[in-house]
Short mmCIF file of C-alpha atoms in Angstrom, two decimals:
data_model
loop_
_atom_site.label_atom_id
_atom_site.label_comp_id
_atom_site.label_asym_id
_atom_site.label_seq_id
_atom_site.Cartn_x
_atom_site.Cartn_y
_atom_site.Cartn_z
CA MET A 1 94.21 38.45 95.64
CA ARG A 2 97.67 37.97 97.14
CA ILE A 3 97.26 34.19 96.89
CA LEU A 4 96.26 34.42 93.24
CA ALA A 5 99.13 36.78 92.49
CA ALA A 6 101.64 34.42 94.09
CA LEU A 7 100.28 31.47 92.16
CA LEU A 8 100.28 33.41 88.90
CA SER A 9 103.92 34.40 89.30
CA ILE A 10 104.92 30.79 89.81
CA ILE A 11 102.87 29.67 86.81
CA LEU A 12 104.80 32.12 84.64
CA ALA A 13 108.11 31.01 86.10
CA ALA A 14 107.26 27.36 85.53
CA ALA A 15 106.27 28.07 81.95
CA SER A 16 109.57 29.80 81.24
CA VAL A 17 111.67 27.07 82.81
CA GLY A 18 109.64 24.25 81.32
CA SER A 19 109.94 21.99 84.37
CA VAL A 20 106.48 20.60 83.63
CA GLY A 21 106.36 20.03 79.92
CA ALA A 22 103.79 19.04 77.36
CA ALA A 23 104.43 15.36 78.05
CA ASP A 24 103.04 15.83 81.55
CA ASP A 25 99.77 17.06 80.07
CA THR A 26 99.11 13.46 79.02
CA THR A 27 100.66 11.75 82.05
CA PRO A 28 98.02 10.69 84.59
CA ALA A 29 97.90 13.42 87.22
CA LYS A 30 97.78 10.79 89.95
CA GLU A 31 101.33 9.78 89.01
CA LEU A 32 102.57 13.36 89.16
CA PHE A 33 100.97 14.23 92.49
CA GLY A 34 101.36 10.76 93.98
CA ARG A 35 105.15 10.85 93.88
CA VAL A 36 105.57 14.27 95.54
CA LYS A 37 106.62 13.84 99.17
CA ALA A 38 106.40 17.40 100.52
CA PRO A 39 103.95 20.31 100.30
CA ALA A 40 104.23 23.37 98.08
CA ALA A 41 105.77 26.40 99.78
CA LEU A 42 102.85 28.64 98.86
CA PRO A 43 100.08 30.39 100.79
CA ALA A 44 97.48 27.85 101.90
CA ALA A 45 94.77 27.42 99.26
CA ALA A 46 92.26 24.76 98.28
CA ILE A 47 92.14 24.91 94.48
CA GLY A 48 89.37 23.51 92.30
CA SER A 49 86.71 21.04 93.39
CA TYR A 50 86.85 18.14 95.80
CA ALA A 51 87.41 15.59 93.00
CA ARG A 52 89.34 17.80 90.55
CA GLY A 53 91.90 20.06 92.15
CA CYS A 54 95.01 20.41 94.28
CA LEU A 55 96.33 21.89 97.51
CA ALA A 56 98.82 24.71 98.04
CA GLY A 57 100.51 25.28 101.39
CA GLY A 58 99.39 21.96 102.85
CA LYS A 59 99.90 21.29 106.55
CA GLN A 60 100.72 17.88 108.01
CA LEU A 61 98.63 16.43 110.82
CA SER A 62 101.02 15.24 113.51
CA ILE A 63 100.96 11.46 113.54
CA ASP A 64 100.47 11.48 117.32
CA GLY A 65 98.45 13.97 119.31
CA PRO A 66 96.91 14.06 122.77
CA ALA A 67 93.62 12.70 121.39
CA TRP A 68 94.43 11.24 117.96
CA GLN A 69 96.71 8.93 116.02
CA ALA A 70 97.22 8.99 112.26
CA MET A 71 96.87 5.69 110.40
CA ARG A 72 98.35 4.19 107.21
CA LEU A 73 101.45 6.36 107.39
CA SER A 74 103.08 4.80 104.33
CA ARG A 75 100.47 6.50 102.15
CA ASN A 76 101.69 9.98 103.20
CA ARG A 77 98.12 11.26 103.13
CA ASN A 78 97.99 13.11 106.45
CA TRP A 79 98.23 16.52 104.77
CA GLY A 80 95.44 19.05 104.50
CA HIS A 81 94.46 22.68 104.38
CA PRO A 82 95.39 24.26 107.74
CA ARG A 83 91.69 24.88 108.39
CA LEU A 84 91.00 21.15 108.18
CA ILE A 85 93.99 20.17 110.31
CA SER A 86 92.81 22.58 113.01
CA LEU A 87 89.33 21.08 112.88
CA VAL A 88 90.61 17.51 113.26
CA GLU A 89 92.67 18.50 116.29
CA ARG A 90 89.72 20.36 117.81
CA LEU A 91 87.29 17.50 117.20
CA ALA A 92 89.68 14.99 118.75
CA LYS A 93 90.20 17.02 121.91
CA GLU A 94 86.57 18.06 122.38
CA ALA A 95 85.16 14.59 121.69
CA GLN A 96 87.55 13.15 124.24
CA LYS A 97 86.74 15.82 126.82
CA TYR A 98 82.97 16.11 126.42
CA ASP A 99 81.74 12.94 124.71
CA ARG A 100 83.81 10.24 126.43
CA TRP A 101 85.38 9.26 123.11
CA PRO A 102 88.84 7.71 123.72
CA GLY A 103 90.43 9.53 120.78
CA LEU A 104 90.41 9.57 116.99
CA LEU A 105 92.08 7.21 114.55
CA VAL A 106 92.55 9.42 111.51
CA GLY A 107 92.59 7.90 108.04
CA ASP A 108 93.28 9.56 104.72
CA ILE A 109 93.24 13.35 104.35
CA SER A 110 95.17 14.39 101.22
CA GLN A 111 98.56 14.04 99.60
CA PRO A 112 101.13 16.78 100.35
CA ARG A 113 99.96 18.78 97.32
CA GLY A 114 96.53 17.21 97.00
CA GLY A 115 95.56 16.15 93.52
CA PRO A 116 94.40 12.75 92.28
CA MET A 117 95.67 9.72 94.19
CA LEU A 118 97.35 6.60 92.87
CA THR A 119 94.82 4.41 94.69
CA GLY A 120 91.50 4.85 96.41
CA HIS A 121 89.63 8.11 96.56
CA ALA A 122 88.22 10.19 93.75
CA SER A 123 87.87 13.14 96.13
CA HIS A 124 90.31 14.17 98.92
CA GLN A 125 92.11 16.33 96.32
CA ILE A 126 92.04 19.82 97.84
CA GLY A 127 92.83 19.21 101.51
CA LEU A 128 89.27 19.60 102.79
CA ASP A 129 88.28 15.91 103.20
CA VAL A 130 89.23 13.56 106.03
CA ASP A 131 88.25 10.01 107.00
CA ILE A 132 87.73 9.38 110.72
CA TRP A 133 87.56 5.75 111.81
CA PHE A 134 84.53 4.61 113.78
CA THR A 135 86.99 2.43 115.73
CA PRO A 136 88.08 4.40 118.82
CA MET A 137 91.73 5.04 119.56
CA PRO A 138 93.26 2.49 121.96
CA ASP A 139 94.76 3.63 125.25
CA ARG A 140 98.32 3.34 123.95
CA ARG A 141 100.40 4.38 120.96
CA LEU A 142 100.17 2.04 118.00
CA THR A 143 103.37 0.89 116.34
CA GLU A 144 104.13 1.80 112.75
CA LYS A 145 103.35 -1.79 111.73
CA GLU A 146 100.00 -1.74 113.52
CA ARG A 147 99.05 1.50 111.83
CA GLU A 148 99.51 -0.25 108.49
CA GLU A 149 97.82 -3.54 109.35
CA LEU A 150 95.17 -2.89 112.01
CA SER A 151 91.73 -3.30 110.47
CA ALA A 152 88.94 -0.86 111.09
CA ILE A 153 85.69 -2.39 112.33
CA SER A 154 82.50 -2.37 110.27
CA MET A 155 79.53 -0.86 112.06
CA LEU A 156 76.99 -2.84 110.01
CA GLY A 157 74.82 -5.74 111.06
CA PRO A 158 74.46 -8.88 108.93
CA ASP A 159 71.60 -7.46 106.85
CA LYS A 160 73.58 -4.29 105.94
CA LEU A 161 70.41 -2.29 106.65
CA SER A 162 71.10 -1.61 110.32
CA VAL A 163 74.11 -1.14 112.55
CA ASP A 164 75.39 -3.90 114.81
CA PRO A 165 74.03 -3.07 118.29
CA ASN A 166 76.99 -4.87 119.86
CA ILE A 167 79.39 -2.39 118.25
CA TRP A 168 77.45 0.82 117.62
CA THR A 169 77.04 3.04 120.68
CA GLU A 170 75.59 6.34 121.76
CA SER A 171 79.14 7.65 121.82
CA HIS A 172 79.30 7.16 118.05
CA VAL A 173 76.21 9.34 117.71
CA ARG A 174 77.74 12.03 119.89
CA LEU A 175 80.97 11.97 117.90
CA VAL A 176 79.26 12.44 114.53
CA LYS A 177 76.95 15.09 115.99
CA ARG A 178 79.91 17.07 117.29
CA ALA A 179 81.67 16.90 113.93
CA ALA A 180 78.54 18.04 112.10
CA SER A 181 78.00 20.90 114.55
CA TYR A 182 81.10 22.81 113.43
CA PRO A 183 80.05 25.58 111.02
CA GLU A 184 82.98 24.98 108.66
CA VAL A 185 81.83 21.39 108.04
CA ASP A 186 79.83 21.22 104.81
CA ARG A 187 78.72 17.59 105.02
CA ILE A 188 79.59 14.17 106.43
CA PHE A 189 79.27 10.96 104.42
CA VAL A 190 78.14 7.73 106.11
CA HIS A 191 76.59 4.44 105.02
CA PRO A 192 72.75 4.60 104.79
CA ALA A 193 72.42 2.16 107.71
CA ILE A 194 74.53 4.49 109.83
CA LYS A 195 72.45 7.48 108.78
CA LYS A 196 69.42 5.47 109.95
CA ALA A 197 71.09 4.81 113.32
CA LEU A 198 71.91 8.50 113.69
CA CYS A 199 68.32 9.47 112.89
CA GLU A 200 67.04 7.01 115.49
CA GLY A 201 69.59 8.01 118.12
CA ALA A 202 69.59 11.78 117.67
CA ASP A 203 66.93 12.46 120.30
CA LYS A 204 69.01 10.63 122.91
CA VAL A 205 71.82 13.17 122.59
CA GLY A 206 69.77 16.37 122.56
CA SER A 207 66.68 17.97 121.10
CA ASP A 208 68.47 19.66 118.18
CA ARG A 209 68.27 17.64 114.97
CA SER A 210 69.53 20.29 112.56
CA TRP A 211 72.98 18.68 112.40
CA LEU A 212 71.48 15.64 110.68
CA ARG A 213 71.03 17.68 107.51
CA LYS A 214 74.79 17.61 106.99
CA VAL A 215 75.01 13.82 107.37
CA ARG A 216 74.62 12.37 103.89
CA PRO A 217 74.03 8.68 103.08
CA TYR A 218 76.38 7.19 100.52
CA TRP A 219 77.93 3.91 99.42
CA GLY A 220 80.63 2.47 101.68
CA HIS A 221 81.53 4.58 104.71
CA TYR A 222 80.76 1.93 107.33
CA TYR A 223 84.33 1.66 108.67
CA HIS A 224 84.77 5.41 108.84
CA PHE A 225 82.88 8.66 108.37
CA HIS A 226 84.05 11.22 105.84
CA ILE A 227 84.12 14.87 106.90
CA ARG A 228 84.13 17.51 104.17
CA LEU A 229 84.72 21.20 104.85
CA SER A 230 83.31 24.04 102.81
CA CYS A 231 85.75 26.27 100.95
CA PRO A 232 87.80 28.45 103.32
CA PRO A 233 87.24 32.22 103.14
CA GLY A 234 89.49 33.89 100.60
CA ASN A 235 90.11 30.75 98.54
CA ALA A 236 88.62 32.13 95.34
CA SER A 237 89.61 29.12 93.21
CA CYS A 238 87.84 26.65 95.51
CA LYS A 239 84.43 25.36 94.38
CA ASN A 240 81.78 24.46 96.94
CA GLN A 241 79.09 21.83 96.44
CA PRO A 242 75.42 22.82 96.49
CA ALA A 243 73.99 22.81 100.01
CA PRO A 244 72.30 19.59 101.19
CA PRO A 245 68.51 19.48 100.81
CA PRO A 246 66.47 21.05 103.64
CA GLY A 247 65.40 18.86 106.54
CA ASP A 248 67.10 16.13 108.56
CA GLY A 249 67.24 13.62 105.69
CA CYS A 250 65.57 10.93 107.77
CA GLY A 251 62.49 10.48 105.57
CA LYS A 252 62.00 9.40 101.98
CA GLU A 253 65.58 10.06 100.90
CA LEU A 254 66.88 7.63 103.52
CA SER A 255 64.15 5.09 102.74
CA ASP A 256 65.12 5.18 99.08
CA TRP A 257 68.75 4.54 99.94
CA LEU A 258 67.88 1.60 102.19
CA ALA A 259 65.68 0.12 99.47
CA LEU A 260 68.58 0.41 97.06
CA ILE A 261 70.85 -1.40 99.52
CA ALA A 262 68.25 -4.14 100.06
CA SER A 263 67.62 -4.68 96.33
CA PRO A 264 70.52 -3.40 94.23
CA PRO A 265 69.58 -2.82 90.59
CA LYS A 266 70.72 -5.51 88.19
CA PRO A 267 73.36 -4.35 85.71
CA LYS A 268 72.10 -3.65 82.21
CA GLY A 269 74.35 -4.63 79.36
CA PRO A 270 78.14 -4.83 79.50
CA PRO A 271 79.95 -2.83 82.18
CA PRO A 272 80.92 0.67 81.06
CA LYS A 273 84.49 1.24 80.02
CA PRO A 274 86.59 2.87 82.73
CA LYS A 275 87.22 6.56 82.27
CA PRO A 276 90.75 7.52 81.25
CA PRO A 277 92.79 8.86 84.17
CA MET A 278 92.70 12.58 84.80
CA THR A 279 95.65 14.55 83.45
CA LEU A 280 97.35 17.71 84.66
CA ALA A 281 95.80 19.59 81.75
CA GLN A 282 92.34 18.75 83.11
CA LEU A 283 93.06 20.26 86.53
CA PRO A 284 92.83 23.99 87.33
CA ALA A 285 95.72 25.95 85.82
CA GLU A 286 97.02 26.83 89.30
CA CYS A 287 97.75 23.14 89.94
CA ARG A 288 100.68 23.29 87.53
CA ALA A 289 102.23 25.92 89.79
CA VAL A 290 101.49 23.86 92.88
CA LEU A 291 103.16 20.83 91.34
CA THR A 292 106.34 22.70 90.37
CA ALA A 293 106.69 24.88 93.47
CA ASP A 294 109.58 24.37 95.87
CA ALA A 295 108.98 22.56 99.13
CA PRO A 296 109.50 24.38 102.44
CA PRO A 297 113.20 23.95 103.35
CA THR A 298 112.58 22.29 106.72
CA VAL A 299 109.57 20.08 105.97
CA GLU A 300 110.08 16.35 106.37
CA ALA A 301 107.43 13.69 106.87
CA GLU A 302 107.18 12.99 110.58
CA ALA A 303 108.36 9.59 111.77
CA PRO A 304 106.06 7.64 114.09
CA ILE A 305 106.83 7.19 117.76
CA LYS A 306 107.70 3.55 118.40
CA PRO A 307 106.75 2.26 121.86
CA PRO A 308 109.32 -0.08 123.43
CA ALA A 309 106.97 -2.98 124.11
CA PRO A 310 103.94 -3.07 121.79
CA VAL A 311 100.97 -5.24 122.69
CA PRO A 312 98.01 -6.31 120.52
CA ALA A 313 95.52 -3.57 119.70
CA THR A 314 92.38 -3.47 121.78
CA ARG A 315 88.95 -3.22 120.20
CA SER A 316 86.80 -2.37 123.18
CA LYS A 317 83.61 -0.34 122.82
CA PRO A 318 83.74 3.29 123.91
CA ALA A 319 82.03 4.17 127.15
CA GLN A 320 78.30 4.69 126.98
#
């Protein structure tokens, strides 16, 4: 209730000042949120749904941690709900300690105030989504240039129906299992071929297969896996997705996905017209307050640590 009251007071203040006018109701929301460089100085709240919402009180993931490095820094998308940032840090440390994973390369999370993005994702709008590269962290700090240009590695084999056994390892299975084991994780998106590899490799990393229910096959997601958290307690304006279907998802559902990959349906008729971009008026009302709120006085985007003598990035497989 205190969060809602704070947001409501700012909505009323914004309306009286007119800092976001009627013209912005027709401006693509991605332009409004994409140009904001700092978070809103509000209590942390995920507002709306994963693909139609915004983020109040966003927290920045440090670009360098003991077991992670943030990538693509120029995008300024290493902001999330504090609950998600804590989970990324925990996953990085525990995977390194218990699963022999060298460390995480962390891709996009959200913009400082969430919302639609200028490029890329439809989701990642409320600070509860994060992309984790399947490529392990090298044993050194990447330069700023490398973080922009280093390519992630596809896990797929030539047929796109299986993973490449020369790249995919048991450590990948352990990493995804650990991520899925956290109760706050709602689901994890991976390519259908990777879901197949996880189904086949699950018994090698323990007898429990319940975590596989959270791992959902979807298009793309072969360079990284996409973690999505459920709505944090107390975030009344946050909308959860329906729970995944019962079971481990390794049966008919997966077979149907693989068949679709093997024989994609032929397009019927002309391609559909692209949807018009989402506007601020189409987002939850609280997002207007988030957009107009002041930034915390001391928040600045963190600059990367530049090592004195960079060397080419390594692409070695993680330990088995």
